[in-house]
Backbone as numpy.savetxt, mean C-alpha at the origin, in Angstrom:
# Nx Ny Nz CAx CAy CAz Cx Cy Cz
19.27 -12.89 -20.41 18.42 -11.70 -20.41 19.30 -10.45 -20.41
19.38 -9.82 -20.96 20.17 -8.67 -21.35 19.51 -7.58 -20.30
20.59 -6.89 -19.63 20.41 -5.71 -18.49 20.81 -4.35 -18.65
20.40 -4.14 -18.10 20.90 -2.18 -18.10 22.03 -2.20 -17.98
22.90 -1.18 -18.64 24.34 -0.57 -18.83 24.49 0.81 -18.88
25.35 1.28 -18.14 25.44 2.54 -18.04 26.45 2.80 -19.18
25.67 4.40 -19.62 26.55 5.18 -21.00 27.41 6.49 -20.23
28.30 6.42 -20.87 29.19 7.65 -20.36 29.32 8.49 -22.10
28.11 9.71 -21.77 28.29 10.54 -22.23 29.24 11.95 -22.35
29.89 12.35 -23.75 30.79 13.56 -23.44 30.03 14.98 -23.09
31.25 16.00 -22.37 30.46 17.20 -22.05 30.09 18.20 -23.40
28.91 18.08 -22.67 27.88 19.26 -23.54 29.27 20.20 -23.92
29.62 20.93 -22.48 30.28 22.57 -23.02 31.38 22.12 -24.06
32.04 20.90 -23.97 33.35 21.10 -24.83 32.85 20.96 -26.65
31.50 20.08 -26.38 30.84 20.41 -27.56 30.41 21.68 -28.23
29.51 22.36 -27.04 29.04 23.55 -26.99 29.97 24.59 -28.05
31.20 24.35 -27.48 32.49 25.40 -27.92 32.60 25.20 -29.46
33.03 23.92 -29.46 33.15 23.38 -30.98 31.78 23.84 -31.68
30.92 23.59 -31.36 29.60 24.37 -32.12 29.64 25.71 -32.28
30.17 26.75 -31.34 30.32 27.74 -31.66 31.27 28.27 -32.47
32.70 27.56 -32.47 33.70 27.77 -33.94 32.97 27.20 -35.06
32.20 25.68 -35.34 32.10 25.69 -36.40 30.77 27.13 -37.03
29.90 27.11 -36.62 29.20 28.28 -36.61 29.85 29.81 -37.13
30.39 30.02 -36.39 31.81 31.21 -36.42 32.22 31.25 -38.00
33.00 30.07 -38.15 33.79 29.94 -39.32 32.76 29.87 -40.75
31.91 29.39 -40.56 30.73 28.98 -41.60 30.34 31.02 -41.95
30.21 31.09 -41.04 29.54 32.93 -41.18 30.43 33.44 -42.09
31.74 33.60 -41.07 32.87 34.14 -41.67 33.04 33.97 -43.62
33.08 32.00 -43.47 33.15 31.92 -44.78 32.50 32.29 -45.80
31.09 32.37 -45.41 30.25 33.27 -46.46 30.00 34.05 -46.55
30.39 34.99 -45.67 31.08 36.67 -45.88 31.92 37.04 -46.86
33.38 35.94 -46.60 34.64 36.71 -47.53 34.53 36.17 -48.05
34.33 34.60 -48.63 34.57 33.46 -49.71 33.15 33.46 -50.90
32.08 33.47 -49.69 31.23 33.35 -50.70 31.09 32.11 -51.22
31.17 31.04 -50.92 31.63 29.45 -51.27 30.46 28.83 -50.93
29.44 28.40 -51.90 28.70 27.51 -51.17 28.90 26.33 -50.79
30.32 25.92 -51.00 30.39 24.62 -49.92 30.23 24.79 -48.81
30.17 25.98 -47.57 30.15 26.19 -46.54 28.94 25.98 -46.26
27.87 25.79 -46.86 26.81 25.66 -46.80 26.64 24.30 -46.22
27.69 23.36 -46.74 27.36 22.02 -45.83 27.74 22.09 -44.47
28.54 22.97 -43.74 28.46 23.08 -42.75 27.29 23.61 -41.37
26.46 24.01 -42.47 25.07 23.84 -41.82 24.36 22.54 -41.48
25.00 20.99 -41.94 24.58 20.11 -41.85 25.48 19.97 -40.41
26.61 19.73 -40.31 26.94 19.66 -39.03 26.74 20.51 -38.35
26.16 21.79 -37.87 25.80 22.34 -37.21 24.98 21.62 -36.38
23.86 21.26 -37.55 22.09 20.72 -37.04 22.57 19.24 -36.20
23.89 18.66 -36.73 23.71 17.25 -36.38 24.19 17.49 -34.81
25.48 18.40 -34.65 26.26 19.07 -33.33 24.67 19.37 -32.33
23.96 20.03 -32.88 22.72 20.55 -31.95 22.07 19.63 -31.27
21.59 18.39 -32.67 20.37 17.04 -32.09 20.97 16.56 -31.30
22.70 16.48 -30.63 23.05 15.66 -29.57 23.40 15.93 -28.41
23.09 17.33 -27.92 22.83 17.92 -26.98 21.61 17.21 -26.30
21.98 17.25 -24.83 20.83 16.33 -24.08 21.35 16.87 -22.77
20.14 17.16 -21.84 20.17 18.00 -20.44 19.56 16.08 -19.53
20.15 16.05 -18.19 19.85 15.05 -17.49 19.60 15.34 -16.16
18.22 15.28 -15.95 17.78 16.07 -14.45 18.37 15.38 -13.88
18.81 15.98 -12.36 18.61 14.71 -10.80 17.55 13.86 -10.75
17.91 12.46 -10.38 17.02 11.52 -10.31 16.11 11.37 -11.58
16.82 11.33 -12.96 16.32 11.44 -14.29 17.61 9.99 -15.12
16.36 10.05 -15.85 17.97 9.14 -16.91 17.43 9.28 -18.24
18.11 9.07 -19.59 17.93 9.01 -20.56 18.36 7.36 -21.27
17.56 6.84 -21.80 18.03 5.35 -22.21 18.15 5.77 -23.83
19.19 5.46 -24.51 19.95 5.48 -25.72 19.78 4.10 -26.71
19.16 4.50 -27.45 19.04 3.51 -28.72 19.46 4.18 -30.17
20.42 3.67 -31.11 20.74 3.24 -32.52 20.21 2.28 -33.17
19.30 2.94 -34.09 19.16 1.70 -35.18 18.40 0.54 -34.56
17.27 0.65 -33.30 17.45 -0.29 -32.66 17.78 -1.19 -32.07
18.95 -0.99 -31.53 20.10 -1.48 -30.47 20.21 -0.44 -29.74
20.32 -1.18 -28.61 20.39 -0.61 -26.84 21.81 -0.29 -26.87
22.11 0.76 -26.57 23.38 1.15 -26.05 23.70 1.35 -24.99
22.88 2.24 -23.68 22.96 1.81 -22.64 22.02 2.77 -22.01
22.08 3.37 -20.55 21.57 5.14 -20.25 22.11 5.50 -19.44
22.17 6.76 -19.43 22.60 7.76 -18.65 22.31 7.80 -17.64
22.63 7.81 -16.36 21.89 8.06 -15.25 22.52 9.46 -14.59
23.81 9.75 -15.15 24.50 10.69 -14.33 24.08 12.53 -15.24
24.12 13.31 -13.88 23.13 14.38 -14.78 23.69 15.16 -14.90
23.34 16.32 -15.46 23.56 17.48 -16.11 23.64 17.80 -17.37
25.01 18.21 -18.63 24.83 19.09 -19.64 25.52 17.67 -20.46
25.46 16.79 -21.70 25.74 15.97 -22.21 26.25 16.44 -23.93
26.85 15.44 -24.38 26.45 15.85 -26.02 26.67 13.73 -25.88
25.75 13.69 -26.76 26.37 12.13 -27.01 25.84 11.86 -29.39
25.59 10.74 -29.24 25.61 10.56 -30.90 24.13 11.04 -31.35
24.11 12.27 -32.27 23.38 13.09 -32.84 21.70 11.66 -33.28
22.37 10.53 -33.83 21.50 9.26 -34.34 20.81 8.69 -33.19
21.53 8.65 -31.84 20.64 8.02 -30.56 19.47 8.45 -30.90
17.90 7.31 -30.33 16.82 8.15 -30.25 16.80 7.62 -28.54
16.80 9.07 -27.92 16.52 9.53 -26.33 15.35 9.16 -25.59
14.98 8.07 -24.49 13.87 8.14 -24.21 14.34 8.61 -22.81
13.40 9.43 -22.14 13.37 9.52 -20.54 12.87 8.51 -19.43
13.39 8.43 -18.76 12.91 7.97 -17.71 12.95 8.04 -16.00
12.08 8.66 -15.55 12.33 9.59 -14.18 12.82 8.42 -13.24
13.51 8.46 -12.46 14.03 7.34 -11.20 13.51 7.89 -9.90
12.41 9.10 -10.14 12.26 9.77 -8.49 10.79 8.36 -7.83
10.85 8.84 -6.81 9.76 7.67 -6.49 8.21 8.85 -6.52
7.48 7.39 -6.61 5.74 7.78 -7.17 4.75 7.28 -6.28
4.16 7.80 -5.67 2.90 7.59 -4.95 1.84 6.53 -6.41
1.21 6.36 -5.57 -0.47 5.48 -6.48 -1.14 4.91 -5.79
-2.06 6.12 -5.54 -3.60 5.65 -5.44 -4.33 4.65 -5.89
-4.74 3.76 -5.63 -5.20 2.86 -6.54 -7.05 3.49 -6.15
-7.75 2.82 -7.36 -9.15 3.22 -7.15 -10.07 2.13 -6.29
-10.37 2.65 -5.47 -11.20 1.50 -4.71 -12.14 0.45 -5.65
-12.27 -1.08 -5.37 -12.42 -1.83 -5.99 -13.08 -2.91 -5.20
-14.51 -3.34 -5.51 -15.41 -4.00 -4.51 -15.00 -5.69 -4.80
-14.75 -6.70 -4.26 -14.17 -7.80 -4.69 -15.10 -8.62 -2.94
-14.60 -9.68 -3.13 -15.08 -11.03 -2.23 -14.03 -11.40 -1.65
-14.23 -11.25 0.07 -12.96 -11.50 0.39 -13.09 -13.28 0.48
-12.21 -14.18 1.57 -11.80 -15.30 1.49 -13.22 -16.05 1.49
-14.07 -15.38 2.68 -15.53 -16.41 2.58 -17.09 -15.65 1.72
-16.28 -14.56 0.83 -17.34 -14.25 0.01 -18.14 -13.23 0.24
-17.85 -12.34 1.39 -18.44 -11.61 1.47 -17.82 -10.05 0.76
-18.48 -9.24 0.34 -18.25 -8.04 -0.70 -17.46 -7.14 0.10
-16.38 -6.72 -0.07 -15.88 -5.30 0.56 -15.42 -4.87 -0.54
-15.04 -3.35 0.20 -14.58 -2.33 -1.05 -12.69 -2.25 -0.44
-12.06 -1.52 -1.31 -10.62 -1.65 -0.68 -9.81 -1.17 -1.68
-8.41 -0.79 -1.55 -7.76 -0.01 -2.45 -5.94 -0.43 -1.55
-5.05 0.59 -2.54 -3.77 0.31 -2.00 -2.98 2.07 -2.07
-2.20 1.94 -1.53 -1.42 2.96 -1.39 -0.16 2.35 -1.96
0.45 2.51 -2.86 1.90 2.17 -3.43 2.71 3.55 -3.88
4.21 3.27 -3.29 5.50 3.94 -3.53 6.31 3.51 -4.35
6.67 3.55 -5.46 7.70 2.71 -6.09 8.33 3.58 -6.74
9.55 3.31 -7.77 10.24 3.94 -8.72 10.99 3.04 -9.72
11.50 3.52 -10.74 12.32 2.57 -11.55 13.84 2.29 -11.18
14.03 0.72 -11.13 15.56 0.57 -10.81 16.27 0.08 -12.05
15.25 -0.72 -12.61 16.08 -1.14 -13.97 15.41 -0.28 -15.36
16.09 0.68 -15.69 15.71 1.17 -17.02 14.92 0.41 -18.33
16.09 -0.95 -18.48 16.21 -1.09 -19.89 14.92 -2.00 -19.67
14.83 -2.53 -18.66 13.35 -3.53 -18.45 12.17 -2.40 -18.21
11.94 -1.39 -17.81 10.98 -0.68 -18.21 10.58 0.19 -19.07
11.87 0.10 -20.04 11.53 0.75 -21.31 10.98 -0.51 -22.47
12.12 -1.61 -22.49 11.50 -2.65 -23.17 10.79 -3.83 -22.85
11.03 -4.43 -21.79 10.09 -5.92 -21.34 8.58 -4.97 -21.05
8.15 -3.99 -21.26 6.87 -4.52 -20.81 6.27 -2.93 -21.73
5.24 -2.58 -22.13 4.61 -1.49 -22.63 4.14 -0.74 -21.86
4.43 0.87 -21.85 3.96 1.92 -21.13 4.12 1.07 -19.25
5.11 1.30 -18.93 5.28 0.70 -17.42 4.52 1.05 -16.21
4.12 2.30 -16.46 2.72 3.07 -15.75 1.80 2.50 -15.95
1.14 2.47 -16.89 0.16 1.44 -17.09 0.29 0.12 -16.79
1.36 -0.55 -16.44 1.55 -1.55 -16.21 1.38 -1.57 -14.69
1.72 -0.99 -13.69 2.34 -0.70 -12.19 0.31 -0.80 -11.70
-0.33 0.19 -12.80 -1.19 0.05 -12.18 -2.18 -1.27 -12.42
-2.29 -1.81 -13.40 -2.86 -2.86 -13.75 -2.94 -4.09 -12.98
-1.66 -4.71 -12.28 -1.01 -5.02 -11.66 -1.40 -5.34 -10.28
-0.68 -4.12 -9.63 -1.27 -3.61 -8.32 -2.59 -4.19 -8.35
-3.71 -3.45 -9.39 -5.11 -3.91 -9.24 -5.88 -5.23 -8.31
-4.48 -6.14 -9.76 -4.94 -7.27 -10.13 -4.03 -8.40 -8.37
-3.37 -7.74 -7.96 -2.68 -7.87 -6.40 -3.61 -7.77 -5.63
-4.24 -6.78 -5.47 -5.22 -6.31 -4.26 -5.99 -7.16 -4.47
-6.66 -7.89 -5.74 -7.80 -8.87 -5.96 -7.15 -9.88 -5.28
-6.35 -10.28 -5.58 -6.11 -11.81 -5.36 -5.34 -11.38 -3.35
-5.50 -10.75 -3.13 -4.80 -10.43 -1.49 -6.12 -10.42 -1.10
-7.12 -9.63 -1.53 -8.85 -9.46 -0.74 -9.13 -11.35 -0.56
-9.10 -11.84 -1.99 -10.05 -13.34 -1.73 -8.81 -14.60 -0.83
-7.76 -13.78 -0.30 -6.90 -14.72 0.46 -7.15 -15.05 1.61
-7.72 -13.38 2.24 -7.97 -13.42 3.44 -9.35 -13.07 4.02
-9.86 -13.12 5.30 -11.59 -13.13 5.94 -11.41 -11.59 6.28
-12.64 -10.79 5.73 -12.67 -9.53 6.38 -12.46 -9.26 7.85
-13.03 -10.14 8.77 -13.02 -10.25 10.15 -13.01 -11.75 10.68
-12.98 -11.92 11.95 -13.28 -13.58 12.46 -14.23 -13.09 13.48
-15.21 -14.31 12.73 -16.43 -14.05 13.72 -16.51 -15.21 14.84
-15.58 -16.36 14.33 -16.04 -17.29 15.16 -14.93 -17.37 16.50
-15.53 -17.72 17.43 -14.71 -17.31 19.01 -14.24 -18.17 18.99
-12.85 -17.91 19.50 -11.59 -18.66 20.29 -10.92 -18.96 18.97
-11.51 -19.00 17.49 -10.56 -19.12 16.32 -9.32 -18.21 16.32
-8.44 -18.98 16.22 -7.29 -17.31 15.65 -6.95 -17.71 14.40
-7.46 -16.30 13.91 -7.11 -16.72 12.32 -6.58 -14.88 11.86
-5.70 -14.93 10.83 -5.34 -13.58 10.61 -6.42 -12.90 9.44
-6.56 -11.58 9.80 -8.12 -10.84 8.92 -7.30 -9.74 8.37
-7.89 -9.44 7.37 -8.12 -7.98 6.59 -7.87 -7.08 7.87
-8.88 -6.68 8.56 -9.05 -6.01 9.40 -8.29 -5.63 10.63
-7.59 -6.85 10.91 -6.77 -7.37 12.44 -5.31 -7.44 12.16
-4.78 -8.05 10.92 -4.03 -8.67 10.93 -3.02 -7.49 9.95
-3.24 -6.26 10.07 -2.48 -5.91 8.93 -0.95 -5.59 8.98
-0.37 -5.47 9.54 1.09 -5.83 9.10 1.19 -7.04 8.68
0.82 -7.88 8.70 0.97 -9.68 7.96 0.52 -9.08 6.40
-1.01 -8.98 6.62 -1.39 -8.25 5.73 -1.08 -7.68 4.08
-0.18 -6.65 4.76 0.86 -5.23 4.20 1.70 -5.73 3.55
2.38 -7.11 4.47 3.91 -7.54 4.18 3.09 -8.29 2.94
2.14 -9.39 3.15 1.78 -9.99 1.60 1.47 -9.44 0.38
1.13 -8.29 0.99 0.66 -7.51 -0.08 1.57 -6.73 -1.13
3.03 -5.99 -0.24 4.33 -5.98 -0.78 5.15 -6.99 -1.51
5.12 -8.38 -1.18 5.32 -9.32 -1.52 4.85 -9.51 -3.02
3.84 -9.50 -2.98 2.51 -9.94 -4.01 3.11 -9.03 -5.57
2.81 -7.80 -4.92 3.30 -6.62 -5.85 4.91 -6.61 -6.31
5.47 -6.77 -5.33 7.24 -7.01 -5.74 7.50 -7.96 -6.68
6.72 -8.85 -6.65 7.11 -10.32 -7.76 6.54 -10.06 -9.02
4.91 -9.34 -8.98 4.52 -8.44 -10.14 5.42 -7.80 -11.08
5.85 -7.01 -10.20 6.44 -5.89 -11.00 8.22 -5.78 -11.40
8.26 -7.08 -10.97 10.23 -7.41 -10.91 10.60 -7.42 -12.34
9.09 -7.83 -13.42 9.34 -7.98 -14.43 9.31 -6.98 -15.50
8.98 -5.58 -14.73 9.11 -3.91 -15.53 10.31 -3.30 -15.01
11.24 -4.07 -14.27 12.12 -3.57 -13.50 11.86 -2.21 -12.31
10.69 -2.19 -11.83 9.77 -1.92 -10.76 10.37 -1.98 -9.15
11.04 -0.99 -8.39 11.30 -1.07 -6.81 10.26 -1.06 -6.16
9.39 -1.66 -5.23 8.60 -1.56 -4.84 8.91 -0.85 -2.82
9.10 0.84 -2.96 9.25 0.91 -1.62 8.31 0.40 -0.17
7.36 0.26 -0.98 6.09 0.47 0.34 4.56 0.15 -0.49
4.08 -0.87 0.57 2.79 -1.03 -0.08 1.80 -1.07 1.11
0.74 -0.83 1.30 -0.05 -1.22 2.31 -1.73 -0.55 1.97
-2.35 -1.03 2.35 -3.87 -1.26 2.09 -4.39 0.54 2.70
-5.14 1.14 1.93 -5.37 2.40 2.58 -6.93 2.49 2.33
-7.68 1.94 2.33 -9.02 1.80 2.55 -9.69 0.55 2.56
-10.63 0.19 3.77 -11.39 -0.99 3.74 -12.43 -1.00 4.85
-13.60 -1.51 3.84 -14.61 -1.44 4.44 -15.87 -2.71 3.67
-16.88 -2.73 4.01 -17.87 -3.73 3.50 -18.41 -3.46 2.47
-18.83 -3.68 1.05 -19.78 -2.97 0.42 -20.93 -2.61 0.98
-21.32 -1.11 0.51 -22.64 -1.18 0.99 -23.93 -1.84 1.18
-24.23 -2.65 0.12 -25.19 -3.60 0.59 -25.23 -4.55 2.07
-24.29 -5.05 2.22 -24.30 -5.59 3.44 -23.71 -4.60 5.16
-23.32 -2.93 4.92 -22.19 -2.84 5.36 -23.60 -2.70 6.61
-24.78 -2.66 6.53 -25.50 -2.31 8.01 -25.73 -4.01 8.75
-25.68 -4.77 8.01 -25.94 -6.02 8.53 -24.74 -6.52 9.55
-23.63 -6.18 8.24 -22.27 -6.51 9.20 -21.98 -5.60 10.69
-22.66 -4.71 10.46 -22.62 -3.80 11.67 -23.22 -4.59 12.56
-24.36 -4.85 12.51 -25.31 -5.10 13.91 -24.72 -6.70 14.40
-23.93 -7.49 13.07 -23.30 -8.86 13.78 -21.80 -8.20 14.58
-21.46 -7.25 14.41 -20.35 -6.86 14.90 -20.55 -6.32 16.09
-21.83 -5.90 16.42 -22.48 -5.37 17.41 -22.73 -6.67 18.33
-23.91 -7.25 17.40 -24.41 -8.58 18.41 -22.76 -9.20 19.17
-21.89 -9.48 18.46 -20.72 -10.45 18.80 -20.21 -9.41 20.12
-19.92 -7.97 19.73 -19.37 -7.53 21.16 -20.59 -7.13 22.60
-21.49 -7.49 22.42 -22.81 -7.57 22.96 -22.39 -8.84 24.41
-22.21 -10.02 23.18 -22.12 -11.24 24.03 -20.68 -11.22 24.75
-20.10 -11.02 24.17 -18.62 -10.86 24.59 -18.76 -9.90 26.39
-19.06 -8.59 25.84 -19.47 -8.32 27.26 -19.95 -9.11 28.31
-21.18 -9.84 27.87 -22.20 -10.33 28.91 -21.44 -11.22 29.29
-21.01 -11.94 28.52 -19.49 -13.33 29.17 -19.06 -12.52 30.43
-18.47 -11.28 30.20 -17.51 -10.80 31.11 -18.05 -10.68 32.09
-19.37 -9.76 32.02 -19.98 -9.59 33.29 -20.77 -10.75 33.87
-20.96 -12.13 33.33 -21.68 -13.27 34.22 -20.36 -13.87 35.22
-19.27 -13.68 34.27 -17.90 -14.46 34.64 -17.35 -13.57 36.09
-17.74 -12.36 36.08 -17.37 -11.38 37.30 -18.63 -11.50 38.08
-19.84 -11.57 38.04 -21.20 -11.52 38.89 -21.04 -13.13 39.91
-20.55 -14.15 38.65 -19.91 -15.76 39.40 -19.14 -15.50 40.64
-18.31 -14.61 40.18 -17.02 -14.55 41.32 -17.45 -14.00 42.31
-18.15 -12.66 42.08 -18.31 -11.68 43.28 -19.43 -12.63 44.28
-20.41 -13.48 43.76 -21.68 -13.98 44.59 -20.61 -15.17 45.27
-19.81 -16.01 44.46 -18.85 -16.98 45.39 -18.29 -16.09 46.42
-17.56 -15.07 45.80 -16.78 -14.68 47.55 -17.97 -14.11 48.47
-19.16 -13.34 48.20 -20.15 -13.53 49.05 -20.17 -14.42 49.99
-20.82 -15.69 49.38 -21.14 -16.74 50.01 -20.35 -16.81 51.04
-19.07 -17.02 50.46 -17.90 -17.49 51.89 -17.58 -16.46 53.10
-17.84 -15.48 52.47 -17.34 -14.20 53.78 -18.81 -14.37 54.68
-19.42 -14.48 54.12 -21.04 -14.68 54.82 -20.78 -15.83 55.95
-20.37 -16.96 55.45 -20.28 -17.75 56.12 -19.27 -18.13 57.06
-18.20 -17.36 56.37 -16.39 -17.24 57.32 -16.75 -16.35 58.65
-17.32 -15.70 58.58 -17.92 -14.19 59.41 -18.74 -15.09 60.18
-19.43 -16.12 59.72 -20.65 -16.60 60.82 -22.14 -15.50 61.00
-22.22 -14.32 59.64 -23.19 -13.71 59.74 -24.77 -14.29 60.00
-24.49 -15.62 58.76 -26.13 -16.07 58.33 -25.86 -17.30 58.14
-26.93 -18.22 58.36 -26.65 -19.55 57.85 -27.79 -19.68 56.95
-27.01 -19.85 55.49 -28.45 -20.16 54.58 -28.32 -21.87 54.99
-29.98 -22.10 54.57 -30.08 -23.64 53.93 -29.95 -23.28 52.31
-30.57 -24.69 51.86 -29.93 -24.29 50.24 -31.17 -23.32 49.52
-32.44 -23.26 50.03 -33.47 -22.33 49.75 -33.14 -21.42 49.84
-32.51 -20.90 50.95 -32.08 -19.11 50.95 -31.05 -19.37 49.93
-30.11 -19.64 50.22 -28.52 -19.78 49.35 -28.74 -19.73 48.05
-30.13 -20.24 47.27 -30.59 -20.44 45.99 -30.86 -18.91 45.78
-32.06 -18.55 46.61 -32.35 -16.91 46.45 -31.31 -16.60 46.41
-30.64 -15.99 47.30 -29.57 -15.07 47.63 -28.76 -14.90 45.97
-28.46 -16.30 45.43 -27.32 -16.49 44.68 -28.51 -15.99 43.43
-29.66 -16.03 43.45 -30.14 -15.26 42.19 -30.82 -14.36 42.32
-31.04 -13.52 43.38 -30.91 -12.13 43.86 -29.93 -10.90 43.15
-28.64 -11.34 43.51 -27.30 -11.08 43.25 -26.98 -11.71 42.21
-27.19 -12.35 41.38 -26.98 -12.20 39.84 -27.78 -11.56 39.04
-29.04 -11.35 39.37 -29.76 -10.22 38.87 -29.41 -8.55 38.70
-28.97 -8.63 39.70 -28.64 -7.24 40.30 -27.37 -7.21 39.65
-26.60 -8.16 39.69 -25.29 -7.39 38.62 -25.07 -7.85 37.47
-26.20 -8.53 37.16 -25.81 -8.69 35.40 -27.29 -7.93 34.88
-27.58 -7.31 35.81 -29.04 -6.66 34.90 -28.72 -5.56 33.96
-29.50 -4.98 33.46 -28.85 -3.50 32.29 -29.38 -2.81 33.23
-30.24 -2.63 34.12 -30.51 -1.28 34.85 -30.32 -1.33 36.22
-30.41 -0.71 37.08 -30.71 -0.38 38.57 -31.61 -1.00 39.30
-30.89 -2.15 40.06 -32.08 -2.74 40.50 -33.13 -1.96 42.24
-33.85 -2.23 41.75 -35.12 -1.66 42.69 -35.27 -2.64 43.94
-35.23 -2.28 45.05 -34.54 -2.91 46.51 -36.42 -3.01 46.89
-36.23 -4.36 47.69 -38.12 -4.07 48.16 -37.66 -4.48 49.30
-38.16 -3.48 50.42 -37.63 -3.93 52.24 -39.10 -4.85 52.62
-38.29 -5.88 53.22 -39.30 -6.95 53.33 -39.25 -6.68 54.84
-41.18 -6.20 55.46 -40.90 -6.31 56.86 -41.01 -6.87 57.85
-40.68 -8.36 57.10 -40.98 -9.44 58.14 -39.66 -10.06 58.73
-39.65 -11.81 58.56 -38.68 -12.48 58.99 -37.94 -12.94 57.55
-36.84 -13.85 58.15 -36.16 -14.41 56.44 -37.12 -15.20 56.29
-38.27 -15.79 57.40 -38.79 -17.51 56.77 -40.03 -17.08 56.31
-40.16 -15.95 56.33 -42.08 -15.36 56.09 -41.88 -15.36 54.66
């Protein structure tokens, strides 16, 4: 597979100069001589001019003859190189991309919407001028076609308890890293750096996104109530025993039954429980 090569172009100014004697002398000559052979020196003039070439920072120019690769420039400033090169540019600064949000099925089918944030730039010239067409267009196509196949890999969320499983949602540095991954192997073949990739929007499609709400709701609903039966358990056990360590009361198992669902009422209820003073005995 044939790779990028760097060209060492000559300086513009020492050209520059020589353009300005031949110029000079051409005038001169058809002043005093009058010779229209000097006239062909208007041909090298034009050819001296076409090989002038300026090379931004973080810019390169890739050089082709006749269709053959010669190599590119990466080093910048004022150049002259062969008048016949045809010059293509190619910027090396790095590029943001938005990608457009894109509604897909994640691992168990359900619709979300989602997009990417990508940084990249070009490292290999000659592979993104020739292995692949318009490389922009390519970066994004790509990417697209990444984010699809990263959405149906993984579950928007985990609904089911005590599973550990890694999500869209939960899991994103795992995530991020596959997703860099995904894209790096893509694009190795436009000669593509991939600095940074990571997911910058996600959510449910709208059709389902109120349903998924209220199961996301119901699930931290129960989750709570776990907590608070699992703390109402504890607090009525140490009851019991201080009650009885103390020698306050002696239930039989009739009171002990009340008592113990008295006091789970009262602290796993949603409201304020309402006290009724009983003004008799415990056995009435």
């Amino acid at each position: 597979m044939k790779k990028e090569k760097s060209l060492k172009a000559s300086s513009g100014y020492v050209m520059l100069l020589i353009l300005l004697l031949v110029i000079g002398g051409t005038i001169f000559g058809l002043l005093v001589s009058k010779n229209p052979l000097f006239l062909i020196s208007i041909l090298v003039i034009i050819l001296i001019i076409k090989g002038f070439l300026i090379v931004n920072p973080n810019s390169s120019k890739v050089m082709v003859l006749f269709g053959a690769y010669k190599g590119t420039i990466k080093e910048n400033g004022f150049f002259w190189a062969n008048p016949f090169y045809t010059k293509q540019r190619i910027s090396l600064r790095a590029r943001n991309f938005y990608s457009e949000r894109v509604k897909v099925n994640d691992k168990i089918g359900n619709p979300i919407l989602i997009n990417v944030i990508l940084v990249w730039k070009v490292s290999d010239t000659y592979k993104a001028a020739f292995d692949v067409d318009h490389y922009e267009d390519f970066v994004r196509v790509q990417t697209d076609a990444a984010v699809r196949k990263l959405a149906g890999s993984y579950p928007y969320d985990n609904f089911a308890e005590g599973e550990i499983e890694v999500t869209l949602l939960s899991g994103m540095d795992e995530v991020n890293e596959a997703l860099e991954n995904e894209i790096t192997e893509r694009l190795m073949i436009a000669g593509i750096e991939v600095m940074e990739a990571r997911i910058g929007y996600l959510a449910y499609a709208p059709e389902i996104a109120s349903s998924m709400l209220k199961r996301q709701q119901a699930v931290a609903i129960v989750a709570a109530r776990k907590k608070i039966v699992e703390g109402a358990v504890g607090m009525v056990e140490d009851a019991l025993i201080q009650l009885s360590e103390d020698k306050i009361i002696d239930f039989d198992e009739d009171k002990k039954a009340s008592m113990v669902s008295n006091l789970m009422v009262v602290l796993c209820g949603d409201k304020e429980a309402t006290p009724v003073i009983n003004t008799g005995t415990l056995h009435s």
